[in-house]
Coordinates of C-alpha atoms in Angstrom, one line a residue:
X1 CA 23.4 62.9 55.3
X2 CA 23.7 66.6 55.4
X3 CA 22.3 68.8 52.7
X4 CA 25.0 69.7 49.9
X5 CA 26.5 73.3 50.6
X6 CA 25.2 75.9 48.4
X7 CA 27.6 78.2 46.9
X8 CA 26.3 81.1 48.8
X9 CA 27.3 79.2 52.1
X10 CA 30.7 78.4 50.8
X11 CA 31.2 82.0 50.0
X12 CA 30.3 83.1 53.6
X13 CA 32.6 80.5 54.9
X14 CA 35.5 82.2 52.9
X15 CA 34.6 85.8 54.1
X16 CA 34.5 84.8 57.5
X17 CA 37.8 82.9 57.2
X18 CA 39.6 86.0 56.0
X19 CA 38.3 88.0 58.6
X20 CA 39.2 85.5 61.4
X21 CA 42.6 85.2 60.0
X22 CA 43.0 89.3 60.2
X23 CA 41.5 89.0 63.7
X24 CA 43.9 86.4 64.9
X25 CA 47.0 88.2 63.5
X26 CA 45.8 91.4 65.4
X27 CA 45.4 89.6 68.5
X28 CA 48.7 87.9 68.4
X29 CA 50.3 91.3 68.0
X30 CA 48.5 92.8 70.9
X31 CA 49.4 89.8 73.0
X32 CA 53.0 90.2 72.4
X33 CA 53.1 93.8 73.3
X34 CA 51.2 93.0 76.7
X35 CA 53.7 89.9 77.1
X36 CA 56.8 92.5 76.8
X37 CA 55.2 94.8 79.4
X38 CA 54.4 91.9 82.0
X39 CA 57.8 90.6 81.6
X40 CA 59.4 93.8 82.2
X41 CA 57.3 94.2 85.4
X42 CA 58.4 90.5 86.4
X43 CA 61.9 91.5 86.2
X44 CA 61.2 94.3 88.8
X45 CA 59.7 92.0 91.1
X46 CA 62.6 89.6 90.9
X47 CA 65.0 92.5 91.4
X48 CA 63.0 93.6 94.7
X49 CA 63.4 89.9 95.6
X50 CA 59.5 89.5 95.7
X51 CA 59.7 85.8 94.5
X52 CA 56.4 84.7 95.9
X53 CA 54.6 87.3 93.8
X54 CA 56.6 86.5 90.7
X55 CA 55.8 82.9 90.8
X56 CA 52.1 83.6 90.8
X57 CA 52.1 86.3 88.2
X58 CA 54.5 84.4 85.8
X59 CA 51.5 81.8 85.2
X60 CA 49.8 84.5 83.4
X61 CA 52.7 85.0 81.3
X62 CA 52.8 81.2 80.6
X63 CA 49.2 81.1 79.9
X64 CA 49.3 84.2 77.4
X65 CA 52.1 82.4 75.5
X66 CA 50.2 79.3 75.2
X67 CA 47.2 81.1 73.8
X68 CA 49.5 83.0 71.3
X69 CA 50.7 79.7 69.9
X70 CA 47.2 78.3 69.9
X71 CA 46.1 81.4 67.8
X72 CA 48.7 80.8 65.5
X73 CA 47.8 77.1 64.9
X74 CA 44.3 78.2 64.3
X75 CA 45.4 81.0 61.7
X76 CA 47.1 78.1 59.6
X77 CA 44.0 76.1 59.6
X78 CA 42.0 78.8 58.5
X79 CA 44.4 79.4 55.7
X80 CA 44.2 75.8 54.8
X81 CA 40.4 75.9 54.6
X82 CA 40.6 79.1 52.7
X83 CA 43.1 77.4 50.2
X84 CA 41.0 74.3 49.9
X85 CA 37.8 75.9 49.5
X86 CA 36.9 74.1 46.7
X87 CA 36.6 70.9 48.4
X88 CA 33.8 72.4 50.6
X89 CA 31.7 72.6 47.4
X90 CA 32.6 69.3 46.0
X91 CA 31.2 66.8 48.4
X92 CA 28.3 67.2 51.1
X93 CA 30.7 65.3 53.5
X94 CA 33.8 66.4 54.9
X95 CA 37.1 65.7 52.9
X96 CA 39.6 63.7 54.7
X97 CA 42.2 66.4 53.8
X98 CA 40.0 69.0 55.6
X99 CA 38.6 67.0 58.6
X100 CA 41.4 67.8 61.1
X101 CA 41.5 71.6 60.4
X102 CA 37.6 71.4 60.3
X103 CA 37.2 69.6 63.5
X104 CA 39.9 71.6 65.4
X105 CA 38.2 74.9 64.6
X106 CA 34.8 73.6 65.7
X107 CA 36.5 72.3 68.7
X108 CA 38.4 75.6 69.8
X109 CA 36.0 78.3 68.7
X110 CA 33.8 78.5 71.6
X111 CA 36.8 78.4 73.9
X112 CA 38.4 81.5 72.2
X113 CA 37.6 85.3 72.1
X114 CA 37.6 85.3 68.2
X115 CA 34.1 86.0 67.3
X116 CA 34.8 85.2 63.6
X117 CA 36.0 81.8 64.5
X118 CA 32.6 81.1 66.1
X119 CA 30.9 82.4 63.0
X120 CA 32.8 79.9 60.7
X121 CA 32.1 77.2 63.3
X122 CA 28.3 77.9 62.9
X123 CA 28.4 77.9 59.1
X124 CA 30.5 74.6 59.0
X125 CA 27.8 73.1 61.3
X126 CA 25.3 74.2 58.8
X127 CA 27.4 72.4 56.1
X128 CA 28.2 69.1 57.8
X129 CA 25.3 68.7 60.4
X130 CA 24.9 68.6 64.0
X131 CA 26.2 65.2 64.6
X132 CA 29.6 66.2 62.9
X133 CA 29.6 69.2 65.2
X134 CA 29.0 67.1 68.3
X135 CA 31.7 64.5 67.3
X136 CA 34.0 67.4 67.0
X137 CA 33.3 68.8 70.2
X138 CA 33.5 65.5 72.2
X139 CA 36.8 64.4 69.8
X140 CA 35.5 61.2 70.0
X141 CA 37.3 60.0 66.8
X142 CA 40.5 61.7 67.8
X143 CA 40.6 63.9 64.7
X144 CA 41.3 67.2 66.6
X145 CA 44.7 68.3 66.6
X146 CA 46.7 67.1 69.6
X147 CA 48.5 70.6 70.0
X148 CA 45.0 72.3 70.0
X149 CA 43.5 69.9 72.8
X150 CA 46.8 70.4 75.0
X151 CA 46.9 74.1 74.7
X152 CA 43.2 74.3 75.5
X153 CA 43.7 72.3 78.8
X154 CA 43.5 74.2 82.1
X155 CA 46.2 72.2 84.0
X156 CA 48.5 74.4 85.9
X157 CA 52.2 74.8 84.7
X158 CA 54.8 72.4 86.1
X159 CA 57.4 73.9 88.5
X160 CA 60.2 73.3 86.1
X161 CA 58.5 75.4 83.5
X162 CA 57.8 78.4 85.9
X163 CA 61.5 78.4 87.0
X164 CA 62.6 78.4 83.8
X165 CA 60.3 81.4 82.7
X166 CA 61.8 83.2 85.9
X167 CA 65.4 82.7 84.8
X168 CA 65.0 83.6 81.4
X169 CA 63.1 87.0 82.2
X170 CA 66.1 87.7 84.8
X171 CA 68.8 86.9 82.3
X172 CA 67.0 89.1 79.6
X173 CA 66.7 91.9 81.8
X174 CA 70.1 91.6 83.6
X175 CA 68.6 90.8 87.2
X176 CA 70.9 88.7 89.2
X177 CA 68.3 85.8 90.0
X178 CA 68.6 83.5 91.8
X179 CA 71.1 85.4 94.0
X180 CA 74.7 84.1 93.4
X181 CA 73.9 82.4 90.2
X182 CA 76.7 84.3 88.5
X183 CA 79.3 83.1 91.0
X184 CA 79.1 79.3 90.2
X185 CA 82.9 79.4 89.3
X186 CA 83.6 80.0 93.0
X187 CA 85.7 82.6 94.6
X188 CA 89.4 83.5 93.4
X189 CA 92.5 82.0 95.2
X190 CA 93.8 83.9 98.1
X191 CA 97.3 84.2 96.7
X192 CA 98.6 84.9 93.3
X193 CA 102.2 84.3 91.7
X194 CA 104.8 87.0 91.3
X195 CA 104.6 86.8 87.5
X196 CA 101.0 87.2 87.3
X197 CA 99.1 89.7 84.9
X198 CA 97.7 91.6 87.6
X199 CA 100.4 92.6 90.1
X200 CA 99.9 94.6 93.3
X201 CA 101.9 96.8 95.6
X202 CA 105.3 97.6 95.0
X203 CA 105.4 95.4 92.2
X204 CA 102.5 97.2 90.3
X205 CA 104.3 100.6 91.1
X206 CA 107.6 99.2 89.4
X207 CA 105.8 97.8 86.4
X208 CA 104.2 101.1 85.9
X209 CA 107.4 103.2 86.3
X210 CA 109.7 101.1 83.9
X211 CA 107.7 101.6 80.7
X212 CA 107.6 105.4 81.4
X213 CA 111.3 105.5 81.8
X214 CA 111.8 103.7 78.7
X215 CA 109.5 106.0 76.9
X216 CA 111.3 109.2 78.4
X217 CA 114.7 107.8 77.3
X218 CA 113.6 107.3 73.5
X219 CA 112.0 110.6 73.4
X220 CA 115.3 112.2 74.5
X221 CA 117.5 110.3 72.2
X222 CA 115.1 111.3 69.3
X223 CA 115.3 115.0 70.0
X224 CA 119.1 114.7 70.2
X225 CA 119.1 113.3 66.7
X226 CA 116.9 115.9 65.2
X227 CA 119.2 118.7 66.8
X228 CA 122.3 117.0 65.1
X229 CA 120.7 116.9 62.0
X230 CA 119.5 120.3 61.8
X231 CA 123.2 121.5 62.8
X232 CA 124.8 119.2 60.1
X233 CA 125.9 120.9 56.7
X234 CA 125.8 119.2 53.4
X235 CA 128.8 118.0 51.7
X236 CA 130.5 120.3 49.1
X237 CA 131.1 117.5 46.7
X238 CA 129.4 114.2 45.8
X239 CA 131.8 111.8 44.0
X240 CA 134.6 112.8 41.6
X241 CA 134.7 116.5 40.6
X242 CA 133.2 117.4 37.4
X243 CA 135.4 119.1 34.6
X244 CA 132.9 121.8 33.9
X245 CA 132.7 124.5 36.5
X246 CA 130.7 127.7 36.5
X247 CA 131.7 130.7 38.5
X248 CA 128.8 132.7 39.9
X249 CA 128.8 136.4 38.7
X250 CA 130.6 139.1 40.9
X251 CA 128.2 140.8 43.4
X252 CA 130.1 144.1 42.8
X253 CA 129.5 144.2 38.8
X254 CA 126.3 144.1 36.9
X255 CA 127.6 141.1 34.6
X256 CA 124.9 138.8 34.8
X257 CA 126.8 136.0 32.5
X258 CA 129.1 133.9 34.6
X259 CA 132.3 132.6 33.4
X260 CA 132.5 129.2 32.2
X261 CA 135.9 127.0 32.4
X262 CA 136.7 123.6 30.9
X263 CA 139.8 122.0 32.6
X264 CA 140.7 125.3 33.9
X265 CA 140.5 126.9 30.7
X266 CA 138.2 129.9 30.5
X267 CA 135.4 129.7 27.6
X268 CA 134.5 132.9 26.0
X269 CA 131.1 133.2 24.3
X270 CA 131.1 135.4 20.9
X271 CA 129.7 138.7 21.6
X272 CA 126.6 139.7 19.6
X273 CA 127.6 142.7 17.1
X274 CA 125.3 145.6 17.2
X275 CA 122.3 145.7 14.8
X276 CA 123.6 148.6 12.9
X277 CA 127.1 147.0 12.2
X278 CA 125.1 143.6 11.0
X279 CA 123.2 145.7 8.7
X280 CA 126.1 147.6 7.2
X281 CA 125.8 147.8 3.3
X282 CA 128.5 145.9 1.4
X283 CA 130.8 148.2 -0.3
X284 CA 130.4 147.9 -4.1
X285 CA 132.9 149.1 -6.8
X286 CA 132.2 151.7 -9.2
X287 CA 130.3 149.1 -11.6
X288 CA 127.9 148.1 -8.9
X289 CA 129.7 144.6 -8.1
X290 CA 130.5 143.7 -4.4
X291 CA 134.1 143.6 -3.2
X292 CA 135.1 140.1 -2.9
X293 CA 137.6 140.5 -0.2
X294 CA 134.9 142.4 1.8
X295 CA 132.5 139.2 1.7
X296 CA 135.4 136.8 2.6
X297 CA 136.1 139.0 5.8
X298 CA 132.3 139.0 6.6
X299 CA 132.0 135.2 6.3
X300 CA 135.2 134.7 8.4
X301 CA 133.6 136.9 11.1
X302 CA 130.3 134.9 11.1
X303 CA 132.2 131.7 11.5
X304 CA 133.8 132.8 14.5

């Protein structure tokens, strides 16, 4: 039985797991940038019709994508161990909930470029013993993830996968490969009906001229209507004549007050008396009493 794990060993495992996660993410970004450059170069080879060279080089792109997927799986296993680090301290043996992650990391670490994973593998070997590490490396009990085993295999890619990669790269970069793939619908018919949407010859000329003639006639009619409207004079009367009529002042006089007629009868406005006449003192009799007749005349004049 392996010795119980000390808190110091578990702390070291946690630190190395964090470093491994950061390194895996950095390597994934680097590989994605390189894959874009390789795909662009592959599209140029297909455009130059260098198919044999493209078939060989596309295998590097396929292998790079497989390794990227492997790094994603290992990153998830590292995050799982980091989240369940308390189980590493609880028991000297590997917990069943951690066995797949631990054995997959031990199995894949020597076959990757991530040094932090190799350090984690060494620490896990100290924790669970040499027999546990040997069992994981040989995968004798089948506990290693099937995806990890498949992605670390060195078998060449299938022909269908190679062609699929080449076609996808050509489509993404707008390359016509294989040649004539965009003409799968066949050639157009040799003749077309007279009432088609794309006429040719004299029919096309006639179709182009007819709308122009219609537009010219419409514009001429609109211009003619505008000219007639500008020459027209407004009517002198709208409906029945009003009984009230106002004559404008004569231009030969200085009178600014017009004449007002009602039913052909001229209406006169009372003229305003001079201020001096309005303020004329009322004549008084010898005893100082105002004359009543004079007052009556004044009131009568005001009423008018």
